[in-house]
mmCIF file of C-alpha atoms in Angstrom:
data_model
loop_
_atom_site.group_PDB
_atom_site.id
_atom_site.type_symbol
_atom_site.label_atom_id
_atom_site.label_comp_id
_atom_site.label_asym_id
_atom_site.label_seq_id
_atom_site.Cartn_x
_atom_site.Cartn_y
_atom_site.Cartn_z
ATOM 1 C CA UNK A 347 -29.173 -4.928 11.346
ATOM 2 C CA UNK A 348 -27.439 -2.928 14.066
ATOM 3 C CA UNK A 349 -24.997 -0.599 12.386
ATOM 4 C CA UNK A 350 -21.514 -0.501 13.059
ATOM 5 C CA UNK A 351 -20.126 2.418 14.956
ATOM 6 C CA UNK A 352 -17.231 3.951 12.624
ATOM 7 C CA UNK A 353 -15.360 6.519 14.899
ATOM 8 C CA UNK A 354 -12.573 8.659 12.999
ATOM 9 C CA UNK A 355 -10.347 10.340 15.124
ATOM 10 C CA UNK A 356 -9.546 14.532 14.267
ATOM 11 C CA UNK A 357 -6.271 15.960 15.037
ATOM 12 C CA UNK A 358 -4.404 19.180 13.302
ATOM 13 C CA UNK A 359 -2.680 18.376 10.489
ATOM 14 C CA UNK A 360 -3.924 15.299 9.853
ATOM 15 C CA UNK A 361 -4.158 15.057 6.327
ATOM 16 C CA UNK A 362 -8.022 15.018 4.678
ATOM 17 C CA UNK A 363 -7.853 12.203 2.497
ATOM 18 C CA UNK A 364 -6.919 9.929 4.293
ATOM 19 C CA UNK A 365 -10.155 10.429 6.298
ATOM 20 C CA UNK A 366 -12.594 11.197 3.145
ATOM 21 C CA UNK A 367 -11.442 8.225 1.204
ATOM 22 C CA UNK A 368 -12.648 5.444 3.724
ATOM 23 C CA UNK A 369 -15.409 7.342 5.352
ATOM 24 C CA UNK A 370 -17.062 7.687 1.369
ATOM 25 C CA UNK A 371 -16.447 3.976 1.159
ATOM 26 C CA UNK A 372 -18.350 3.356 4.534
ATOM 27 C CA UNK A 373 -20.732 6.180 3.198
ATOM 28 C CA UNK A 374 -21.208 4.288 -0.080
ATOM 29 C CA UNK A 375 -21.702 0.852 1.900
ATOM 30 C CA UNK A 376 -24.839 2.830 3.351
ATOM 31 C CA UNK A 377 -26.458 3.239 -0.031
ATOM 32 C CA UNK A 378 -26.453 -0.428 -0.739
ATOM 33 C CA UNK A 379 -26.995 -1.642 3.120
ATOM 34 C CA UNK A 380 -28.734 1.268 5.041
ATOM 35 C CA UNK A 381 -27.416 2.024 8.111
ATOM 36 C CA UNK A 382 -24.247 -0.138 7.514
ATOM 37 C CA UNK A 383 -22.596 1.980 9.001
ATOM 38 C CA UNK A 384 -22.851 4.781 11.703
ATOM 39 C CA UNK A 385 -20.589 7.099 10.901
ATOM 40 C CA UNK A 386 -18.929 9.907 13.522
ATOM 41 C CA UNK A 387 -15.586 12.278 13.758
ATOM 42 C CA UNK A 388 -14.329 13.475 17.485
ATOM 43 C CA UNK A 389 -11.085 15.095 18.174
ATOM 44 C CA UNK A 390 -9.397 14.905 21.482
ATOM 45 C CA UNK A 391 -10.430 17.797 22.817
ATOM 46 C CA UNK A 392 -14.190 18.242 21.038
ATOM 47 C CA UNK A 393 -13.047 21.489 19.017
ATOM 48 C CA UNK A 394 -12.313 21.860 15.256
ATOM 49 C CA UNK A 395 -8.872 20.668 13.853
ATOM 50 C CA UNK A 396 -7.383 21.958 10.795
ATOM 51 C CA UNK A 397 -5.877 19.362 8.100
ATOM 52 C CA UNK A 398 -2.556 19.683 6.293
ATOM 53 C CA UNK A 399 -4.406 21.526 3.382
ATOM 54 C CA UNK A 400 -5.750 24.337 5.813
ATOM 55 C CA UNK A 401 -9.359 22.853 5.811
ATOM 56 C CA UNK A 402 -11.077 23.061 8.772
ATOM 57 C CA UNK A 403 -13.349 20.116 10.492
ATOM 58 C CA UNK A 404 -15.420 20.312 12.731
ATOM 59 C CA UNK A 405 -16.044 16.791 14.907
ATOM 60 C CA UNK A 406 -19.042 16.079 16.333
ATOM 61 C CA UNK A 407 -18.126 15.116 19.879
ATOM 62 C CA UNK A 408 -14.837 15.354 21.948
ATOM 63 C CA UNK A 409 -13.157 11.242 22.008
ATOM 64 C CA UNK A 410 -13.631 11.380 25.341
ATOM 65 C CA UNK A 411 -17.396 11.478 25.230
ATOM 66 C CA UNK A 412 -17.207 8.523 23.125
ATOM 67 C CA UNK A 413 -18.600 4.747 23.367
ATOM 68 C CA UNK A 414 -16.279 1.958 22.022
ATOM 69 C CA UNK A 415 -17.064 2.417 18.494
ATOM 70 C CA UNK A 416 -16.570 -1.156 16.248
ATOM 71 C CA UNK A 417 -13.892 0.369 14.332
ATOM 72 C CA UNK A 418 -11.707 3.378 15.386
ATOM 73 C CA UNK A 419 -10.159 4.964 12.014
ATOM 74 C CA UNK A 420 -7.013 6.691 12.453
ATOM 75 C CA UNK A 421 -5.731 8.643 10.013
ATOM 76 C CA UNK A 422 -2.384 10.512 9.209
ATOM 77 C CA UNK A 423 -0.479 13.476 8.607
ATOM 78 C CA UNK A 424 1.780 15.741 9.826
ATOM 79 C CA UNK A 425 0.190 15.848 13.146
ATOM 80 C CA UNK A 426 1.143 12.408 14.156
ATOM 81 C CA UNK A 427 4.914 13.564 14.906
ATOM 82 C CA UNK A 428 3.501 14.717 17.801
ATOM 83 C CA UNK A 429 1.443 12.263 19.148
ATOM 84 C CA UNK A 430 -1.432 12.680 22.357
ATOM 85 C CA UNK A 431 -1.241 10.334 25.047
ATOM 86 C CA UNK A 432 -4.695 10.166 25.336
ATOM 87 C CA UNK A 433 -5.217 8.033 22.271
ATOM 88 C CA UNK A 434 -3.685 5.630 24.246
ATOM 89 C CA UNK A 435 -6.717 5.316 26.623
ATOM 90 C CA UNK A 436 -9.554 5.489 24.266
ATOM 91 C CA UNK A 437 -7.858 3.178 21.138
ATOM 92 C CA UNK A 438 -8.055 0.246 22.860
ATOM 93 C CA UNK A 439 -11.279 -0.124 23.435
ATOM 94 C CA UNK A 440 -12.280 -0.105 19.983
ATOM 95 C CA UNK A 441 -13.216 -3.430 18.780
ATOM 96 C CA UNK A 442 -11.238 -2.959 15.082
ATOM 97 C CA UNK A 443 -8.288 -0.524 14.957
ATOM 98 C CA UNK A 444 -7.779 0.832 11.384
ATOM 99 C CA UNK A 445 -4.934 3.260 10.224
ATOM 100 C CA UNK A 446 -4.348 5.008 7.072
ATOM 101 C CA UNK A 447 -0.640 6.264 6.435
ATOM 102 C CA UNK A 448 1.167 7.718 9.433
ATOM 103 C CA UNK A 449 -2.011 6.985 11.328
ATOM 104 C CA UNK A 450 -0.075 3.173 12.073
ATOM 105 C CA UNK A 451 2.426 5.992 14.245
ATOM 106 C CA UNK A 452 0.091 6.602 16.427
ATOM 107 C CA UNK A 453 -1.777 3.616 17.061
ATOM 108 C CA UNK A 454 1.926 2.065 17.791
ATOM 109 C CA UNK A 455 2.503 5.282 20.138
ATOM 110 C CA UNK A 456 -0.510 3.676 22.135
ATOM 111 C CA UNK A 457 1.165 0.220 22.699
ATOM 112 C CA UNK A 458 -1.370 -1.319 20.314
ATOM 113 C CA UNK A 459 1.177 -2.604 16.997
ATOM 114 C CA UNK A 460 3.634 -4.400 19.609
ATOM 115 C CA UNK A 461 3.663 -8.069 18.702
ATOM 116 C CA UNK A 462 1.787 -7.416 15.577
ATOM 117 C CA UNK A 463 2.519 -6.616 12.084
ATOM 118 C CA UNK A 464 1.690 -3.444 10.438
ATOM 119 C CA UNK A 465 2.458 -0.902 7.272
ATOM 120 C CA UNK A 466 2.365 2.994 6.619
ATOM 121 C CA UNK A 467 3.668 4.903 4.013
ATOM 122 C CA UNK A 468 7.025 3.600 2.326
ATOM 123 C CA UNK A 469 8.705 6.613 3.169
ATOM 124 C CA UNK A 470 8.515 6.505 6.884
ATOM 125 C CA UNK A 471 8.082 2.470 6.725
ATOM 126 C CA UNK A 472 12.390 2.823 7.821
ATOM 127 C CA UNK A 473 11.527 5.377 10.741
ATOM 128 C CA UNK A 474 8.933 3.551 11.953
ATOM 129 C CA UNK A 475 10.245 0.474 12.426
ATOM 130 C CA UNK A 476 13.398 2.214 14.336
ATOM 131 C CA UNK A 477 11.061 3.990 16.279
ATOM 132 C CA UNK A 478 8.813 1.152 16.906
ATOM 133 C CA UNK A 479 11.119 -1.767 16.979
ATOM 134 C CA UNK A 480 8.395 -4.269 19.432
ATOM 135 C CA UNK A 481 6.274 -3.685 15.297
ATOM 136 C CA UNK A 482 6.703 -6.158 12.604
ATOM 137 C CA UNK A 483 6.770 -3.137 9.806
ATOM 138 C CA UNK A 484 5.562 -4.483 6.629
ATOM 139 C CA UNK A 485 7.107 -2.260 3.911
ATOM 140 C CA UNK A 486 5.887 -3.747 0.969
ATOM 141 C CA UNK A 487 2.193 -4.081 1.113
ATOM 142 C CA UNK A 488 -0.593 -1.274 0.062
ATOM 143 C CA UNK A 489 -2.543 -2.645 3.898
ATOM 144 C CA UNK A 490 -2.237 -5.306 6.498
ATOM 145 C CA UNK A 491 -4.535 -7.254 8.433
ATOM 146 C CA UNK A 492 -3.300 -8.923 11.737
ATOM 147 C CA UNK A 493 -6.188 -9.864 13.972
ATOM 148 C CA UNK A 494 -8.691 -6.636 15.371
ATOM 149 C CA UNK A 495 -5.887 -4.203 13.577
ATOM 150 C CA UNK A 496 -5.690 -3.294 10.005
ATOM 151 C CA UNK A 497 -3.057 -0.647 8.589
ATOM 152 C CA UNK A 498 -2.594 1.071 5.259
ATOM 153 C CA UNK A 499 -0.053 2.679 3.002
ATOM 154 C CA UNK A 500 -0.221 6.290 2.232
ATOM 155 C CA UNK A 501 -3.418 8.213 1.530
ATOM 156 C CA UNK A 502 -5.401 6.668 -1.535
ATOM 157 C CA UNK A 503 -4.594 3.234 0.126
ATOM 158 C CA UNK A 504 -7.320 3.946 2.659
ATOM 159 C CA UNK A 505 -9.195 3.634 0.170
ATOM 160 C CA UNK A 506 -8.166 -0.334 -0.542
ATOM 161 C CA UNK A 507 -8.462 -1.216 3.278
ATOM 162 C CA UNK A 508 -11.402 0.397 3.522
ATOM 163 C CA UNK A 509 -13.325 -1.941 0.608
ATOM 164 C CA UNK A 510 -11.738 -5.002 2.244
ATOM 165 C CA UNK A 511 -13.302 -4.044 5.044
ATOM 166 C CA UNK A 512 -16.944 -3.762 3.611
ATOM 167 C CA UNK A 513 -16.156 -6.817 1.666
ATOM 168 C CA UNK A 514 -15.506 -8.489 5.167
ATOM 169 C CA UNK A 515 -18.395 -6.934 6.508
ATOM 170 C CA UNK A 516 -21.125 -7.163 3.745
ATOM 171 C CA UNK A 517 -19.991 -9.099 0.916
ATOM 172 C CA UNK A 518 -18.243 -8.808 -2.284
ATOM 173 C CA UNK A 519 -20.655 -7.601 -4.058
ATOM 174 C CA UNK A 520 -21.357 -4.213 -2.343
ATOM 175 C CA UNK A 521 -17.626 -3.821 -1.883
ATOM 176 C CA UNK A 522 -17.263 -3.872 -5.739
ATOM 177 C CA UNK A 523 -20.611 -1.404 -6.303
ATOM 178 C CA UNK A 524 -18.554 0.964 -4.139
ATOM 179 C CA UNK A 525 -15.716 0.579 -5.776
ATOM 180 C CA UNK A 526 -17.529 1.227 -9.061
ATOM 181 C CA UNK A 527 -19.789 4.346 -7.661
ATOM 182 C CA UNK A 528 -16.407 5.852 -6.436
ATOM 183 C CA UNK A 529 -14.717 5.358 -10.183
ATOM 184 C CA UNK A 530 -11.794 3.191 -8.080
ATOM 185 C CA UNK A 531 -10.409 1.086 -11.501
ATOM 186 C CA UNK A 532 -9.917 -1.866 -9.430
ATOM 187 C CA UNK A 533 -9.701 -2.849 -5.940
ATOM 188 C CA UNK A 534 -6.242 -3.868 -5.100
ATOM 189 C CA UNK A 535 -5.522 -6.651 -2.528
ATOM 190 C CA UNK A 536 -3.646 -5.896 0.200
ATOM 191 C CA UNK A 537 -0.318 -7.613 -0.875
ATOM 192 C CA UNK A 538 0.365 -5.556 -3.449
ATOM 193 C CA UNK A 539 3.193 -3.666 -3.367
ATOM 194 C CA UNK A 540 3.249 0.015 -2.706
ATOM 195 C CA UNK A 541 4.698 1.387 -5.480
ATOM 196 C CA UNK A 542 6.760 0.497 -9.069
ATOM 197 C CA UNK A 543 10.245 0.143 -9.414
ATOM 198 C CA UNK A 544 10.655 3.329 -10.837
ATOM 199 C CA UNK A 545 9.264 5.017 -8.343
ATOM 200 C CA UNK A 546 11.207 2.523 -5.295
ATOM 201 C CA UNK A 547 14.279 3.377 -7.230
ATOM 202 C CA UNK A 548 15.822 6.746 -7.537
ATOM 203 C CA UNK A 549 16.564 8.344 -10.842
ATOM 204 C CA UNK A 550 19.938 8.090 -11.404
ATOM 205 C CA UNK A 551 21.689 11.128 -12.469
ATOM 206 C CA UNK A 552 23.916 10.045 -15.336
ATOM 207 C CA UNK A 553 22.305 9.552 -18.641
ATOM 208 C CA UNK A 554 23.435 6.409 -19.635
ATOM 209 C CA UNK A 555 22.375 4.787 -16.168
ATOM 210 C CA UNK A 556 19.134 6.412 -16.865
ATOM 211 C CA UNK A 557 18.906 4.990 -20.195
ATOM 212 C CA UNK A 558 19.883 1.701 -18.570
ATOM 213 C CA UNK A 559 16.746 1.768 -16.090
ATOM 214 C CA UNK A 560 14.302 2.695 -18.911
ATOM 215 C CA UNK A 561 15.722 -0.302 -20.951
ATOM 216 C CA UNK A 562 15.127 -2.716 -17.998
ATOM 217 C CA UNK A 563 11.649 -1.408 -18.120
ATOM 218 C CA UNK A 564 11.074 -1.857 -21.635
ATOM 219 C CA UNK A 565 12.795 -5.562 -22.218
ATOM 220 C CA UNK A 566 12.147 -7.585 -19.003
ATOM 221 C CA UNK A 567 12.743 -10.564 -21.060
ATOM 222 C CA UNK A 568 16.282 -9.802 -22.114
ATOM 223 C CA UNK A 569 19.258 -10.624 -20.498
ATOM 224 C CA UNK A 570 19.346 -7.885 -17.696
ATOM 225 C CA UNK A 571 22.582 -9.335 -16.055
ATOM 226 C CA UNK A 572 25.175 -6.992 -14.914
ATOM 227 C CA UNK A 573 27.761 -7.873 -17.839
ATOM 228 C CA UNK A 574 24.843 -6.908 -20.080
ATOM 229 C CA UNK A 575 24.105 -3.894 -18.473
ATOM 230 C CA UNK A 576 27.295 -2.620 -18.072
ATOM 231 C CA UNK A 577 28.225 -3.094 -21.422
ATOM 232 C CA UNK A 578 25.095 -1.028 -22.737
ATOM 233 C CA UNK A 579 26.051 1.502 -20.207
ATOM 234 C CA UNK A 580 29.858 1.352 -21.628
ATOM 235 C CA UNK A 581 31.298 0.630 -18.454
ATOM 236 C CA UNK A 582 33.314 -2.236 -16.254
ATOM 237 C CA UNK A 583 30.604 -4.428 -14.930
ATOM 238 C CA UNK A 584 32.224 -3.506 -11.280
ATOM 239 C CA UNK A 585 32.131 0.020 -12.025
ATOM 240 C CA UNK A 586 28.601 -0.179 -13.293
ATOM 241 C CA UNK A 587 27.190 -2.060 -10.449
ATOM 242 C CA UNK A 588 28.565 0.589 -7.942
ATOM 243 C CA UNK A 589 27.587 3.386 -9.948
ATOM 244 C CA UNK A 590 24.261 1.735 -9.919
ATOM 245 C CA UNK A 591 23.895 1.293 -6.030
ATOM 246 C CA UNK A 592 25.033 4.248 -5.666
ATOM 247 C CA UNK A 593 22.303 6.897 -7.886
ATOM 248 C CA UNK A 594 19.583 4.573 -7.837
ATOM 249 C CA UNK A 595 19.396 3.240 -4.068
ATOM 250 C CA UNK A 596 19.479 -0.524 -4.719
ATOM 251 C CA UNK A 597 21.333 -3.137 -6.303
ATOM 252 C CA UNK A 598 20.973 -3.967 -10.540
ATOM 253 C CA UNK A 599 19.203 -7.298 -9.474
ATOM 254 C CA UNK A 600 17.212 -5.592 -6.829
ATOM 255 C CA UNK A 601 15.908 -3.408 -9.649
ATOM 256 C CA UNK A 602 15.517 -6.058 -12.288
ATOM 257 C CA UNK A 603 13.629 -8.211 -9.817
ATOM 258 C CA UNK A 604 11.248 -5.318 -9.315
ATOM 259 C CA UNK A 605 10.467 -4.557 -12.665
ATOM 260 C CA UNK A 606 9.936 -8.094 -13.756
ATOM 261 C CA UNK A 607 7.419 -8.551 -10.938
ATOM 262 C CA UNK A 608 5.921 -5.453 -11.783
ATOM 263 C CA UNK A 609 5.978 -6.304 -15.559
ATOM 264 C CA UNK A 610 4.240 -9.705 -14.254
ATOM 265 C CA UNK A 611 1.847 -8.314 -12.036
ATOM 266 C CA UNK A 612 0.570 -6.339 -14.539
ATOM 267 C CA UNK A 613 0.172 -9.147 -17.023
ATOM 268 C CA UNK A 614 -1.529 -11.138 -14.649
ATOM 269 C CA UNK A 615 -4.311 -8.220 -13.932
ATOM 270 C CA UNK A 616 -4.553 -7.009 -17.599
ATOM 271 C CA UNK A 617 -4.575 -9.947 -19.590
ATOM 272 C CA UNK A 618 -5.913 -13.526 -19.780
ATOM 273 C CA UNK A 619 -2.482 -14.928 -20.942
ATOM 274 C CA UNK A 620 -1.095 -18.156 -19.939
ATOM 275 C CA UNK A 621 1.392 -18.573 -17.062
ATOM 276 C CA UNK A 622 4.175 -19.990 -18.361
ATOM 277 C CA UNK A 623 3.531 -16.895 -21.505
ATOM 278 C CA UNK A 624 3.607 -14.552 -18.535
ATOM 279 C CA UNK A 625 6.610 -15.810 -17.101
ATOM 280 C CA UNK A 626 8.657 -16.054 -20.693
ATOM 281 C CA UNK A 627 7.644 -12.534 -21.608
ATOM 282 C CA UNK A 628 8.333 -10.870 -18.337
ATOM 283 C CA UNK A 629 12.138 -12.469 -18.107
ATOM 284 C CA UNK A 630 11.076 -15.519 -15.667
ATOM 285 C CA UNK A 631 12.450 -18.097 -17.813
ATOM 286 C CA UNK A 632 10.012 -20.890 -16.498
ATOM 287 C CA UNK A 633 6.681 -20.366 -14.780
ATOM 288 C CA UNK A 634 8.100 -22.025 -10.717
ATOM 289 C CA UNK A 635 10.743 -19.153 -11.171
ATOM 290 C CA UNK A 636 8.330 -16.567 -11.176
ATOM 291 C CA UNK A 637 6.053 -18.687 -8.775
ATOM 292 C CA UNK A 638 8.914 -18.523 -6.266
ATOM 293 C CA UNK A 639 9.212 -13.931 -6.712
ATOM 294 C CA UNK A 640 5.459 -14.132 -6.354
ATOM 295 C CA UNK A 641 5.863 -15.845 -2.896
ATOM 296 C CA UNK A 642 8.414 -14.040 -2.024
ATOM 297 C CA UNK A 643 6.999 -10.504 -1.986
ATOM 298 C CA UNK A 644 3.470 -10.794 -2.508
ATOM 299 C CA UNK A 645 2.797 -14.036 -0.447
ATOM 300 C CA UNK A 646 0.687 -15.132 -3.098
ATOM 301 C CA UNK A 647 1.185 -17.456 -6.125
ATOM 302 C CA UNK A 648 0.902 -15.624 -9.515
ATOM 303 C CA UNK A 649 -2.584 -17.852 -10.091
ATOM 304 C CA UNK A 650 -4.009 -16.435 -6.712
ATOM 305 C CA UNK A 651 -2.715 -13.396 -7.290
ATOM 306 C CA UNK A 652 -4.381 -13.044 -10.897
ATOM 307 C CA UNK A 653 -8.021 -14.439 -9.221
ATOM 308 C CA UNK A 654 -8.302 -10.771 -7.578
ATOM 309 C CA UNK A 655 -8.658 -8.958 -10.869
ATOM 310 C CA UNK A 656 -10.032 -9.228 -14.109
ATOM 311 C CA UNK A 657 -8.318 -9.490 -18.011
ATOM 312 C CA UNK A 658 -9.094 -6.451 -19.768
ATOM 313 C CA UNK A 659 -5.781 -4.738 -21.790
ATOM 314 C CA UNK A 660 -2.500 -5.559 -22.800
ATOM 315 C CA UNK A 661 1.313 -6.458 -21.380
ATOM 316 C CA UNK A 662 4.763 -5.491 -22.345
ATOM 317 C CA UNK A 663 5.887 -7.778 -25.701
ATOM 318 C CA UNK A 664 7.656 -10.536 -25.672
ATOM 319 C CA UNK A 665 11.231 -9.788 -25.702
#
């Protein structure tokens, strides 16, 4: 089998995980498929780079000495504010683009995510997409596949492109005896979201809008409308909902939405319970309701969505 040329691009300040998570995936691959994978590093000028952590790497050839390797790995850090032209000219010829992170800044900085749709990490997902308004920026998804170019969320997410990628490449099976070598729980499909609701939210400062959120964690299955809420919080509704908006970043409903998809997601992975049980205990109501979120955000229904992992612990109660 002729191996496929894996080509990571160096830079200062790039930030080291993002390059060691997929290149041990690709690395693993080799153990089950030897010589999978060819695997090489080459900054843009041939000379060692230093990562965000002060490490210091040393590439072994300058990306201009390069041929077009079958997939170009870009990844991020703080050196992509500053991008190099000369990614530009070398990028394209790669026959699969891959990004982890900010790494989707540059590869847009070379003309290459116009047209197409593509991710990075949630916090610059807004910055990126003013920057790079010709992208389709996906905010919600871990990574994205459109065509020869894939893109990732932050950091550990390289880590969830890069199996899909083996998978793609080799099969299933080795994908999930990486997975397993590397100690990764679970390998996440690409529409899953980036992060919780707690964590999409801010905190909100007051304590009884804090106790609020943590209640809307606990009891997805109550009745989580704003007179409810407001009421626990001992305030207006009006005033609540503003308050709301206003320390947490998003709306009441925004939030509850999140947290009963997240409450459902996590049924669906951890436990072999019915649908329509899902759907009651996670605040749904009926089982199309929660069909319809699914679709929405994770362009999945909850059945396909569950047929990526396997039952193994336990969900929030029924409320």
């Amino acid at each position: 089998m002729e191996p496929r040329d894996v080509l990571v691009v160096l830079f200062d300040g790039l930030q080291s995980l993002d390059l060691t998570g997929p290149v041990e995936v690709f690395d693993g691959a080799n153990h089950g498929a030897p010589g999978a994978y060819r695997i090489r590093t080459a900054s843009l000028d041939g000379g060692p780079v230093r990562t965000s952590s002060g490490l210091t790497l040393t590439p072994d050839l300058a990306l201009a000495d390069t041929a077009p390797p079958h997939t170009l790995l870009v990844p991020g850090g703080e050196g992509t504010s500053h991008p190099d032209p000369r990614l530009r000219t070398h990028a394209p010829r790669a026959r699969r683009k891959v990004s982890v992170c900010s790494g989707a800044l540059l590869l847009a900085e070379a003309g290459l995510l116009d047209g197409r749709r593509a991710t990075t990490h949630w916090a610059l997902c807004d910055e990126f997409a003013e920057r790079y308004p010709a992208v389709r920026v996906a905010p919600e998804p871990i990574y994205v596949r459109d065509g020869d170019l894939a893109t990732s969320a932050g950091v550990t997410a390289g880590i969830d492109l890069a199996l899909a990628l083996v998978e793609e490449d080799l099969g299933r099976e080795l994908a999930l005896a990486v997975a397993r070598h590397l100690v990764v729980f679970l390998r996440r499909p690409g529409n899953q979201t980036q992060f919780s609701a707690q964590l999409a939210a801010q905190t909100a400062q007051r304590r009884p809008l804090r106790d609020v959120q943590q209640w809307i964690t606990e009891n997805p299955a109550a009745d989580l409308s704003v007179d409810a809420l407001a009421e626990r919080a001992s305030l207006s509704p009006r005033h609540f909902a503003r308050a709301f908006r206003e320390e947490t970043g998003m709306t009441p409903g925004r939030y509850v939405d999140r947290v009963r998809l997240e409450a459902a997601r996590r049924c669906l992975e951890d436990t072999a319970d019915g649908i329509e049980q899902v759907a009651r205990r996670c605040g749904y109501g009926t089982p199309e309701a929660m069909r319809r979120a699914f679709l929405r955000v994770l362009g999945a229904s909850p059945a396909e969505y569950r047929r990526r992992f396997q039952p193994s612990a336990s969900c929030p109660p029924a409320g």
